[in-house]
Short mmCIF file of C-alpha atoms in Angstrom, two decimals:
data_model
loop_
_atom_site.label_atom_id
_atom_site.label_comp_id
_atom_site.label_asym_id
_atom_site.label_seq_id
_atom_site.Cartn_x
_atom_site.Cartn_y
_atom_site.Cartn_z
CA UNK A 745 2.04 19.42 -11.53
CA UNK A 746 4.27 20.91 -9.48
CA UNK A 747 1.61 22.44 -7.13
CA UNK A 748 -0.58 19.06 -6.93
CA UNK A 749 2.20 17.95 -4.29
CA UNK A 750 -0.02 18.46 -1.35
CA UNK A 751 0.71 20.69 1.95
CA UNK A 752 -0.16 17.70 3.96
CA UNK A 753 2.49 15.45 2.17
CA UNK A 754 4.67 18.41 2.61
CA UNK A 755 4.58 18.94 5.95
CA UNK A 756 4.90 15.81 6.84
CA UNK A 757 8.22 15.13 4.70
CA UNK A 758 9.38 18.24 6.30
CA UNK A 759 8.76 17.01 9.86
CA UNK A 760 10.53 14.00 9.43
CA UNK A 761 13.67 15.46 7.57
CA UNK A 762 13.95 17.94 9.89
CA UNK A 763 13.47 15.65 13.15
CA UNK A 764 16.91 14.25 11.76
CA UNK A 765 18.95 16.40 10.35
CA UNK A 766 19.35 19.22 11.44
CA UNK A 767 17.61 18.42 15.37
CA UNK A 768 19.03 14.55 15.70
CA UNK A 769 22.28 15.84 14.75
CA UNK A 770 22.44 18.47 16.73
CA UNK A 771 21.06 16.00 19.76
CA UNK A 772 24.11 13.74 18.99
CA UNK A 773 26.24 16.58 19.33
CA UNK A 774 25.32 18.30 22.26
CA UNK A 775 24.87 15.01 24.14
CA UNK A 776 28.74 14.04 23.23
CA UNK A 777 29.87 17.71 24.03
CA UNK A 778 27.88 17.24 27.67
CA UNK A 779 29.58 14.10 28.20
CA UNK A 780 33.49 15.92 28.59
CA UNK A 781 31.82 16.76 32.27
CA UNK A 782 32.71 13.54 32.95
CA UNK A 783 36.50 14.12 32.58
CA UNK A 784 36.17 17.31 34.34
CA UNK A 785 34.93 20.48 34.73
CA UNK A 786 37.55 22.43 32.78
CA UNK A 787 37.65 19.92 30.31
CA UNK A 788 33.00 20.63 29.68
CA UNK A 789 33.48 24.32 30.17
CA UNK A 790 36.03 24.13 27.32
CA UNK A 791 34.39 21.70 25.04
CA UNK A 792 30.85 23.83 26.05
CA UNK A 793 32.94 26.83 24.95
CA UNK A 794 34.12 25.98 21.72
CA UNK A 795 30.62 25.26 20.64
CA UNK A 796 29.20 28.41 21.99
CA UNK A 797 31.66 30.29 20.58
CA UNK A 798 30.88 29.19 16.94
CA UNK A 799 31.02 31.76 14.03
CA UNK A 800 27.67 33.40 13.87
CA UNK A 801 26.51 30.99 16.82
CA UNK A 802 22.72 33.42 17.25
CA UNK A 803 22.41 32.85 13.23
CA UNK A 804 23.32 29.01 14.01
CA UNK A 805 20.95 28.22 17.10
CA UNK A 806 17.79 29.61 14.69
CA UNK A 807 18.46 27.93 11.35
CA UNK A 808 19.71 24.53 12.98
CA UNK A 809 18.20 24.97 16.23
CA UNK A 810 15.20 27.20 17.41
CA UNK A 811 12.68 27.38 14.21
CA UNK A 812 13.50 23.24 13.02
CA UNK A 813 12.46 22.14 16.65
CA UNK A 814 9.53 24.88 16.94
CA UNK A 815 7.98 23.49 13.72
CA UNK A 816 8.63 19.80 14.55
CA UNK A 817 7.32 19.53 17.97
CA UNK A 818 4.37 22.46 17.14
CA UNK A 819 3.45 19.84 14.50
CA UNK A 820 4.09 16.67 16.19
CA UNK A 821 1.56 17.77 18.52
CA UNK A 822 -0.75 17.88 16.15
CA UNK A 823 0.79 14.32 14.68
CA UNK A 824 -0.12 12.95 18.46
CA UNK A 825 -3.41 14.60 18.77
CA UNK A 826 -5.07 12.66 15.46
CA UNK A 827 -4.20 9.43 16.84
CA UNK A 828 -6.11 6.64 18.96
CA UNK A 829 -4.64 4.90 21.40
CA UNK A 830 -5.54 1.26 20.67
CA UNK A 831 -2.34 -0.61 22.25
CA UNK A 832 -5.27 -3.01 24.58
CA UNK A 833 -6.56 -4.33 21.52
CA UNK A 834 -3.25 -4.62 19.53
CA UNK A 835 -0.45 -5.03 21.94
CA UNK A 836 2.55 -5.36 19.32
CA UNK A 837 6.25 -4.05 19.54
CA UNK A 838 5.61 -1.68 16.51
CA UNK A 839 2.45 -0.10 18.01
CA UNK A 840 4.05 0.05 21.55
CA UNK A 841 6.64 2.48 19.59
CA UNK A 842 4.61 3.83 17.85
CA UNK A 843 2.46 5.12 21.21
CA UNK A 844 5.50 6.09 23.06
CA UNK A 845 6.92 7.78 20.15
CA UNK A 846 3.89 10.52 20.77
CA UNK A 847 4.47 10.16 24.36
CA UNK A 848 8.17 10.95 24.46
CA UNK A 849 7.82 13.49 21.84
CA UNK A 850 5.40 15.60 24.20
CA UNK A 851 7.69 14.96 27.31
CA UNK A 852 10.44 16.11 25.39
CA UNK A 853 8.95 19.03 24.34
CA UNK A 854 7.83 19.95 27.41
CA UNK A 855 11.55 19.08 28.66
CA UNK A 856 13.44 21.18 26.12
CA UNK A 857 10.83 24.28 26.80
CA UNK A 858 11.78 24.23 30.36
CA UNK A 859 15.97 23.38 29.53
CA UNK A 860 15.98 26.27 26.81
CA UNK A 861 14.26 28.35 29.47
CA UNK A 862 16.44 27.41 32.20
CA UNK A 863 19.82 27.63 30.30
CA UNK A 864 19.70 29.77 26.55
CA UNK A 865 17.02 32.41 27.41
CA UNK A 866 18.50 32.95 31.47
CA UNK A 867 21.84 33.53 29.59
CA UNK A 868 20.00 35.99 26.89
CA UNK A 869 18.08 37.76 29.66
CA UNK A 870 19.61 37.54 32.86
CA UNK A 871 23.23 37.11 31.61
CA UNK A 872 23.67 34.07 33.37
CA UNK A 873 27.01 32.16 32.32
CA UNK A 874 26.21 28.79 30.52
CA UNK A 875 28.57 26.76 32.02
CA UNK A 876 29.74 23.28 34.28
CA UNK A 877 28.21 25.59 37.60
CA UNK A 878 25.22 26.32 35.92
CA UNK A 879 23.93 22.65 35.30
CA UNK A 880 25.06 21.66 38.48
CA UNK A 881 23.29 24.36 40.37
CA UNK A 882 20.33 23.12 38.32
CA UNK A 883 20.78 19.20 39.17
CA UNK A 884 21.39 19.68 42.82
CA UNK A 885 17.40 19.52 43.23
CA UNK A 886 16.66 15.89 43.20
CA UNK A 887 13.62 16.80 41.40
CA UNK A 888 15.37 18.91 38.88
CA UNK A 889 18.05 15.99 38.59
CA UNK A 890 14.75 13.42 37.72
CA UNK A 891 13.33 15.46 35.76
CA UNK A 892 16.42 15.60 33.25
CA UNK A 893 16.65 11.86 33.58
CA UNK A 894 13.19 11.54 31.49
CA UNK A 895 13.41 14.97 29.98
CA UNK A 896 17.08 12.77 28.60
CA UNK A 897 15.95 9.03 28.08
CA UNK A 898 12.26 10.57 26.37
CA UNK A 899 14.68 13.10 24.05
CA UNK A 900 16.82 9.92 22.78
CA UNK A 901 14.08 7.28 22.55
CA UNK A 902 12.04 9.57 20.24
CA UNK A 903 15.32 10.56 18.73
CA UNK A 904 16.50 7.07 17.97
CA UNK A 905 12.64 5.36 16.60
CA UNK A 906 12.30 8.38 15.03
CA UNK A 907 14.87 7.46 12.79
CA UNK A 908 13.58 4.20 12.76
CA UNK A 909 10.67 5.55 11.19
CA UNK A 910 12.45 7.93 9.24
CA UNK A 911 14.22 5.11 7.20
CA UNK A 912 10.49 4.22 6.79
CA UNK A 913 9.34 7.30 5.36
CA UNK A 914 11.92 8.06 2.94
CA UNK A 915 11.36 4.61 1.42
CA UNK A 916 14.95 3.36 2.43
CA UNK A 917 13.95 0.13 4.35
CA UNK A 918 11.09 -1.41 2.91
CA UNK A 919 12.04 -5.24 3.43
CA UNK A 920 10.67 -6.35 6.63
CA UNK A 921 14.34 -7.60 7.26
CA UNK A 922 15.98 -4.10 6.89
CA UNK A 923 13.19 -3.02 9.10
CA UNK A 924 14.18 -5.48 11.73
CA UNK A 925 17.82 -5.02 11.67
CA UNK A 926 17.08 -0.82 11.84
CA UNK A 927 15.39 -1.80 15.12
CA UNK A 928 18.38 -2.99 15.95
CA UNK A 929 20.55 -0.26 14.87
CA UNK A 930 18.32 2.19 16.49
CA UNK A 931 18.81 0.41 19.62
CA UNK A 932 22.41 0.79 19.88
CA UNK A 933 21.56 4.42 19.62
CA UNK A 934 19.44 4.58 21.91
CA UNK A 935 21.70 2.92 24.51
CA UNK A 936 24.55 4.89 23.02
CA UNK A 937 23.12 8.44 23.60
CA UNK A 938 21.61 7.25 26.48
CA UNK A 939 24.79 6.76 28.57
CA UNK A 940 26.77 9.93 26.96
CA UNK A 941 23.62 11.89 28.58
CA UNK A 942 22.96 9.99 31.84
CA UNK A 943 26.32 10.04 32.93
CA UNK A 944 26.57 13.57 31.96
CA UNK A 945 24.15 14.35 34.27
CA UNK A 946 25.65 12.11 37.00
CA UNK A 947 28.56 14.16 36.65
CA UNK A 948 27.44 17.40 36.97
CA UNK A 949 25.45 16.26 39.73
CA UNK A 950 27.95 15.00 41.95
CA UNK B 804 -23.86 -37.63 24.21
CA UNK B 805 -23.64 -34.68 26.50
CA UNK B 806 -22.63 -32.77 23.25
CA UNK B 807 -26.13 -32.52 22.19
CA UNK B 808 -26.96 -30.99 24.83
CA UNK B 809 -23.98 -28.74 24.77
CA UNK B 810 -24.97 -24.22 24.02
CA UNK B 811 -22.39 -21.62 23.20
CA UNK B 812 -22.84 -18.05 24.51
CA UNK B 813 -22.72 -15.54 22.52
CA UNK B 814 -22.77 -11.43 23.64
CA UNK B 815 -23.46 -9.24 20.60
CA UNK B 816 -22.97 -5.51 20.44
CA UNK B 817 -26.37 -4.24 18.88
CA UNK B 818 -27.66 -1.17 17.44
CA UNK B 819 -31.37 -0.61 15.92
CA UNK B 820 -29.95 2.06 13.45
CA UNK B 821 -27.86 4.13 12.15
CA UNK B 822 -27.78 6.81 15.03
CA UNK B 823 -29.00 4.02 18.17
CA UNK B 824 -27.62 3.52 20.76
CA UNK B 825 -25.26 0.76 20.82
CA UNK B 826 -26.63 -2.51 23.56
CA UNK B 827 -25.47 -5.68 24.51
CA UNK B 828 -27.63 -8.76 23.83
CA UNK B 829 -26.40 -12.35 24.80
CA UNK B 830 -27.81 -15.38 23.06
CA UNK B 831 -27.28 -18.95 23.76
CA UNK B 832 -27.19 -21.46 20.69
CA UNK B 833 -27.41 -24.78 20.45
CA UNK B 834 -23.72 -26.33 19.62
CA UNK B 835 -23.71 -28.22 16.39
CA UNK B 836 -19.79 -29.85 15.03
CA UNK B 837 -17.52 -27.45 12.92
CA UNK B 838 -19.97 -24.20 13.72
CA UNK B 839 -18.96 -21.06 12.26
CA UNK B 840 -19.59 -17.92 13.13
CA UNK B 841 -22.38 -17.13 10.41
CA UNK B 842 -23.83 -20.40 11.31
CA UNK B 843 -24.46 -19.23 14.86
CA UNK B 844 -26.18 -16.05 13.82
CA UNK B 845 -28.24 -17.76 11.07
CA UNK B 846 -29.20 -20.04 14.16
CA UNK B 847 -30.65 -16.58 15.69
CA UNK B 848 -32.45 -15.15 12.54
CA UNK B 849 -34.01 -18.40 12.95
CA UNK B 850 -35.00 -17.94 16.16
CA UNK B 851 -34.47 -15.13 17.78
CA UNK B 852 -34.74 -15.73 21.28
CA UNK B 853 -32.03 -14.08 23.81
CA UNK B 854 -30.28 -15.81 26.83
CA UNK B 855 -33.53 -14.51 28.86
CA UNK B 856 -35.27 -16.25 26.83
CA UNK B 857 -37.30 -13.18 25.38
CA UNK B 858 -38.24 -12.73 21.98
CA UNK B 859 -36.03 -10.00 20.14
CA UNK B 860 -35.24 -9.03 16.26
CA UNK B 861 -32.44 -11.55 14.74
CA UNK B 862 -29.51 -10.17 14.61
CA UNK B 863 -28.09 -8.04 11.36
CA UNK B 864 -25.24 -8.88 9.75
CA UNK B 865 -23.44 -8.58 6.30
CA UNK B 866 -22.26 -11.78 4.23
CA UNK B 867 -21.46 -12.74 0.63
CA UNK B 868 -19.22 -15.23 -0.50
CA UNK B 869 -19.00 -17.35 2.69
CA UNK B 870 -15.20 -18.73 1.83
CA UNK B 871 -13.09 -14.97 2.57
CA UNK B 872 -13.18 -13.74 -0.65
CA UNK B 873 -15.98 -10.88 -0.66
CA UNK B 874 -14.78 -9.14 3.05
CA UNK B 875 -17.97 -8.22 3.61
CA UNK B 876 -18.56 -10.30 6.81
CA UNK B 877 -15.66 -8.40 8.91
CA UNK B 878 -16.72 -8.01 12.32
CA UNK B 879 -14.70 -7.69 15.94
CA UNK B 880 -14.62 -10.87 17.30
CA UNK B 881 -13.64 -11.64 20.69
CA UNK B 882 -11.87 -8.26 19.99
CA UNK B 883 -10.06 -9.41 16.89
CA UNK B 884 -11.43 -8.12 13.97
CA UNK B 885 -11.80 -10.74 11.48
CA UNK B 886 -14.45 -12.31 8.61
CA UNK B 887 -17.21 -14.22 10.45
CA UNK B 888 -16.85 -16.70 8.22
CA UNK B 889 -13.79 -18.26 8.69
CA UNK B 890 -13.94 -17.70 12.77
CA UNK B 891 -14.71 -21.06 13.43
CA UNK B 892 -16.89 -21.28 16.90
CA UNK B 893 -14.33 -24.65 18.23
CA UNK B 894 -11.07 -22.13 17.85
CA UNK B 895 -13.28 -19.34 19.93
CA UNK B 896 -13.10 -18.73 23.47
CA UNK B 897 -16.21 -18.68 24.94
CA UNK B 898 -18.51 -16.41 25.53
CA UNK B 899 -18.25 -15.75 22.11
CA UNK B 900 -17.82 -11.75 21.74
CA UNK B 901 -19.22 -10.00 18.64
CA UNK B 902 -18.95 -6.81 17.96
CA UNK B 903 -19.24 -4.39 14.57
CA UNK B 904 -15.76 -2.68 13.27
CA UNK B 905 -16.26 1.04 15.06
CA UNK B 906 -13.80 2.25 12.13
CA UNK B 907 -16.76 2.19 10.06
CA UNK B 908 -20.23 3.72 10.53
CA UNK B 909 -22.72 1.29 11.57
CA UNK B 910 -25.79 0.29 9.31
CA UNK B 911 -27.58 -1.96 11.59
CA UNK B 912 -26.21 -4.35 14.60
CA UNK B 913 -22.42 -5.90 12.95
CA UNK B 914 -23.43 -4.77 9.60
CA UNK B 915 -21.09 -1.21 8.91
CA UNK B 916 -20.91 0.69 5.76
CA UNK B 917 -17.32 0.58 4.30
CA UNK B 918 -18.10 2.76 1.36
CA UNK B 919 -14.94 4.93 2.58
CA UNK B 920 -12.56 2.07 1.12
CA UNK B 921 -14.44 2.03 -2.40
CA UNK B 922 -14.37 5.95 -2.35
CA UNK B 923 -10.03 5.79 -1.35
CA UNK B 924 -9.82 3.01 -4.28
CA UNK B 925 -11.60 5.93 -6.36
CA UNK B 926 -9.73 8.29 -5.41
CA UNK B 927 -6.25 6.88 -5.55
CA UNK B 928 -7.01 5.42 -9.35
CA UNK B 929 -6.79 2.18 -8.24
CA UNK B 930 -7.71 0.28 -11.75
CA UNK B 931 -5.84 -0.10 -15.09
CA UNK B 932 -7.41 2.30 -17.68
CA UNK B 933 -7.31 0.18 -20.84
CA UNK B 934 -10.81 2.24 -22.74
CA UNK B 935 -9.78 3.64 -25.98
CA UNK B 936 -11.59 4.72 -29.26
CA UNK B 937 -9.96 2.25 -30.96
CA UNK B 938 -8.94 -1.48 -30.31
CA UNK B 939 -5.24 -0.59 -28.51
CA UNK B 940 -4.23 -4.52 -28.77
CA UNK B 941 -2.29 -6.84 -26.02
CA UNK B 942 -0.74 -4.51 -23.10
CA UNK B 943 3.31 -4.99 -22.31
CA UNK B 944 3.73 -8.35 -21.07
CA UNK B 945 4.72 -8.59 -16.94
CA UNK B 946 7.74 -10.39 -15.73
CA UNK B 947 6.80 -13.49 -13.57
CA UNK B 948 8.67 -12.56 -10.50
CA UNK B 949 6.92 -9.13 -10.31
CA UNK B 950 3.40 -11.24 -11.21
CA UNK B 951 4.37 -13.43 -8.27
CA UNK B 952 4.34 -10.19 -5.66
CA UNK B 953 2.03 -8.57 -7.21
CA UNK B 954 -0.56 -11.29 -7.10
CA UNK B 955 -0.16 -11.12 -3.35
CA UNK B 956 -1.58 -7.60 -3.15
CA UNK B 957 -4.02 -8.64 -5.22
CA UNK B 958 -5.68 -10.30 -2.48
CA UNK B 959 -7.14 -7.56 -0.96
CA UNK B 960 -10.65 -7.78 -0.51
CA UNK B 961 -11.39 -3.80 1.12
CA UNK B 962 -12.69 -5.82 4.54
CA UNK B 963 -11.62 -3.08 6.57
CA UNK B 964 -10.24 -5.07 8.87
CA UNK B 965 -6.58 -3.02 8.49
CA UNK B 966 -8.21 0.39 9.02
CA UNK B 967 -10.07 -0.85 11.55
CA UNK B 968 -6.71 -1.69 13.22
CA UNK B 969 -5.46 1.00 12.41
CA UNK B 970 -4.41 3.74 15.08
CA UNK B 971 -4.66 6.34 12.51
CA UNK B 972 -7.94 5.86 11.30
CA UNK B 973 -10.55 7.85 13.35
CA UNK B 974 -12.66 10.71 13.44
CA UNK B 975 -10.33 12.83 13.95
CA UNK B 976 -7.91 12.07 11.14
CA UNK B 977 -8.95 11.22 7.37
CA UNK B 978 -6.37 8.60 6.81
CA UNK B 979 -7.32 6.66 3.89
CA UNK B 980 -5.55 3.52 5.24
CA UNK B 981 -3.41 1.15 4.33
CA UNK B 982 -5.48 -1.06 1.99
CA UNK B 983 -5.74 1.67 -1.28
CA UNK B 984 -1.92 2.42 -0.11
CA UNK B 985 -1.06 -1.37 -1.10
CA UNK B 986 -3.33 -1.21 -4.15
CA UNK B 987 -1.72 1.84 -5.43
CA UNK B 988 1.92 -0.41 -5.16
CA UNK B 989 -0.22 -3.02 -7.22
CA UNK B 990 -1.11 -0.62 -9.54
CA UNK B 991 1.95 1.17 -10.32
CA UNK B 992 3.48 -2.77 -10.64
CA UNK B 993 1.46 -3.07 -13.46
CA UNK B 994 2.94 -3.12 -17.07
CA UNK B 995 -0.04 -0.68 -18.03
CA UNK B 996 -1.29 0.85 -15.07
CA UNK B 997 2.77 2.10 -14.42
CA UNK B 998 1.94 4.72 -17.43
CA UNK B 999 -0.84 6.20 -14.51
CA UNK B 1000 1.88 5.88 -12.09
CA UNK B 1001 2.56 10.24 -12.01
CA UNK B 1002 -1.52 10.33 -12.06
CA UNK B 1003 -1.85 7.92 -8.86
CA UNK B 1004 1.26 9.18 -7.02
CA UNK B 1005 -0.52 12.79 -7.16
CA UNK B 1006 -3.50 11.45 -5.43
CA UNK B 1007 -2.18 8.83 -3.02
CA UNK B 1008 -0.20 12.19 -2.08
CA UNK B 1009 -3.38 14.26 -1.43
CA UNK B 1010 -5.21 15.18 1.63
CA UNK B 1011 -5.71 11.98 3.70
CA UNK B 1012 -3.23 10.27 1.78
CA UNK B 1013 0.27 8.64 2.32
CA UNK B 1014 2.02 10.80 4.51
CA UNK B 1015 -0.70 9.71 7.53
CA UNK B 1016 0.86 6.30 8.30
CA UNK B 1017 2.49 6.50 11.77
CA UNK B 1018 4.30 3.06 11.39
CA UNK B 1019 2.32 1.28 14.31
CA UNK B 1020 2.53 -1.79 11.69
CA UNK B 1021 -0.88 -3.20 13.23
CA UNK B 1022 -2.14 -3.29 10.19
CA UNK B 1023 0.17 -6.28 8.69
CA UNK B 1024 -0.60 -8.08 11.95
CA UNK B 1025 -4.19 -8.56 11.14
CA UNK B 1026 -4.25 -8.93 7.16
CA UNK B 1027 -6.65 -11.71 7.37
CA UNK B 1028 -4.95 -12.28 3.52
CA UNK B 1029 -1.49 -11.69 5.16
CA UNK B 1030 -0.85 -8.74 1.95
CA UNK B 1031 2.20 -7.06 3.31
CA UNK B 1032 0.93 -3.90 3.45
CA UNK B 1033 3.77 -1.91 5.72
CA UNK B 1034 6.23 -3.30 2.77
CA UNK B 1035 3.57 -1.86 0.03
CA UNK B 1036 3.77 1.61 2.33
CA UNK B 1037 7.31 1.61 2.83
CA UNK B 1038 7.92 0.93 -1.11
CA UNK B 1039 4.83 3.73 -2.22
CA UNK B 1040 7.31 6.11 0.41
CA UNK B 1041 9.83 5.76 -1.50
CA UNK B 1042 8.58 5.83 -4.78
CA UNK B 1043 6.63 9.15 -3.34
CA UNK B 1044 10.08 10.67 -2.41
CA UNK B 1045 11.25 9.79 -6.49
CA UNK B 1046 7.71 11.23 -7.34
CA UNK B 1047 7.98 14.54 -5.64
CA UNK B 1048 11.73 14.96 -6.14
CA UNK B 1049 11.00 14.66 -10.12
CA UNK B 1050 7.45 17.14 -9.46
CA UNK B 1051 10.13 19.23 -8.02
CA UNK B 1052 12.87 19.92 -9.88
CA UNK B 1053 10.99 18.55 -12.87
CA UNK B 1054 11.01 15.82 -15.25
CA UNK B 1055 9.58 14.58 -18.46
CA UNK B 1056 6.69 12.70 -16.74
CA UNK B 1057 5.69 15.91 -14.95
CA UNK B 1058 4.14 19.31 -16.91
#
């Protein structure tokens, strides 16, 4: 019965395994590889260069990168769209996440369109260099520098309820009290990332 | 004895029929001791007289068992949607608000039709088939701490008041919603309904299905049974991820 597992289901599944591994892990990573601008620049364009000089890096960026986030944010808009907003009615913590889960997950795709624009496809067209000059060419527009500051907090709230709910969906916390102390968890994540990508912005800003 | 004296107003969402055009109507009733809701609109079937003091029709609404057993009184009231009959007019803040569940087309005034839930039950084999052509004697025996839980979901009484909660339950999605989701759980728990369990995991998977709960957790919120449905979700999810894993890769429950 093989085939009675419906595309729905599927999809679904898919969206959520892939919105953690490989995407959250790769958010993880790039926010802890932006945060060696802090020490200096020599020390990010290094760090930045290791990464970017990864075996088979163009193979890389579309099997971990490119088609995962396509699919989940192509979908999640879809996700967003068949909801109603009902938070006057039912004001509670789960359903305020639950809202700015689809908020943050359009921002953030909106965000990364723009940042993949600005940064990947400028280096694959223009030839730009990806490097510690490059982001702080960028973040020198106080606008630009805002922008990043949602684009960043909206990336690692969705990042971190997301796999709040993920623990959901899989069926690993079904007690109400493993739910709670995942909320927890989460939190520290979302603080966590938070900082490694605020201050790397701070950094290349100043 | 300024109590007997004492109305209560009431503004009710209306609608003639099936396709009207929902109005507002406010009616003032007399206050009698330990009022419920029902009692208030039976006062206006009695006499239906609005706040204008015009003659209109009485009110339409949906009851059964009176006591919150039969769920067919749900309405929205005071924007909390709830049985009628256990809203007890002293415990309301007045004016008194009632509205029908939108979730659910409308019949007539705050009567909607909720056949939706019966056809998810249907469709998610919520029941324990026990027919045979033969007598096929006593079933395997449950074990009292799984009775205990499972008695809890039993409560359910498909009032709609979760879906109507629900921020995944609209027109444009065709979430089932969490009530068959925490009957499947109930049904799987079952010593004879578990040998369904592939059967019902197939169809709480289909179109509609499982995989369109978003986690907003309103739902447990306003159980009026308090049935913890998000933990009935979270446990079908996993037993879904068992289920599809085996329909996979293949096991001896599976063809």
């Amino acid at each position: 019965m093989a085939d009675q597992i419906n595309r729905e289901y599927t999809l679904r599944r898919l969206h959520s395994l892939l919105g953690v591994i490989p995407i959250g892990l790769f958010l993880m990573q790039h926010l802890v590889i932006n945060h060696f601008s802090t020490y200096s620049e020599e020390a990010f364009n290094t760090a930045a260069g290791i990464v970017g000089n990864l075996p088979l890096v163009i193979v890389l960026e579309f099997a971990v990168i490119y088609i995962p986030i396509l699919f989940h944010g192509i979908y999640g808009v879809y996700i967003a769209f068949v909801t109603e907003m009902n938070l006057g009615r039912y004001g509670w913590f789960r359903n305020w996440m639950f809202m700015l889960q689809r908020i943050t997950g359009i921002i953030t795709l909106i965000f990364i369109g723009w940042h993949v624009w600005e940064t990947r496809l400028a280096n694959a067209i223009y030839g730009t260099e990806v490097n510690f000059d490059m982001m702080a060419n960028i973040l020198s527009s106080p606008f630009m520098f805002w922008f990043y500051v949602v684009g960043v907090l909206a990336a690692v709230f969705h990042f971190a309820n997301g796999l709040w709910s993920f623990f959901v969906t899989w069926g690993l916390t079904i007690t109400p009290k493993s739910q709670r102390i995942m909320t927890i968890i989460v939190f520290f994540i979302f603080v966590i990332f938070s900082y490694l990508g605020l201050a790397s912005l701070v950094a290349f800003a100043s | 004895m300024a109590e007997e004296n004492k109305s209560i107003r009431f503004i009710i969402t209306r609608q003639d029929d099936p396709d009207g055009k929902p109005y507002e109507e406010e009616f003032d009733i007399p206050y009698r001791e330990n009022m419920n809701v029902i009692s208030a609109l039976m006062e206006i079937r009695r006499n239906p007289v609005n706040a204008k003091g015009e003659k209109t029709t009485p009110v339409f609404w949906e009851m059964g068992c009176l006591e919150e057993v039969c769920g067919a009184c749900s309405m929205v009231i005071n924007g909390k949607p709830q049985q009628s009959c256990t809203a007890l007019v002293d415990k309301l803040e007045q004016p008194i608000k009632l509205e029908p569940m939108t979730t659910f087309p409308v019949v007539r005034d705050l009567a909607v039709d909720r056949s939706r839930m019966f056809d998810s039950l249907k469709k998610v084999k919520a029941w324990v088939p026990i027919d045979g052509t033969y007598d096929l004697g006593p079933g395997p025996r449950m074990a009292e701490s799984r009775r205990q839980w499972a008695y809890e979901l039993s409560k359910c009484m498909t009032c709609g008041v979760c879906l109507e909660a629900c921020p995944n339950v609209n027109d444009r999605n065709d979430f089932i919603g969490p009530a068959p989701l925490s009957q499947v759980r109930l049904f799987n728990a079952h010593p004879t309904g578990e040998m369904h369990k592939a059967e019902r995991m197939d169809a709480v998977l289909g179109e509609g299905g499982l995989q369109d709960c978003g986690n907003s957790q309103n739902c447990v919120k306003v159980c009026p049974k308090g049935i913890p449905l998000t933990t009935s979700i979270a446990a079908v999810n996993r037993e879904a991820t068992i289920h599809s894993f085996k329909s996979f890769f293949g096991s001896d429950q599976h063809a």
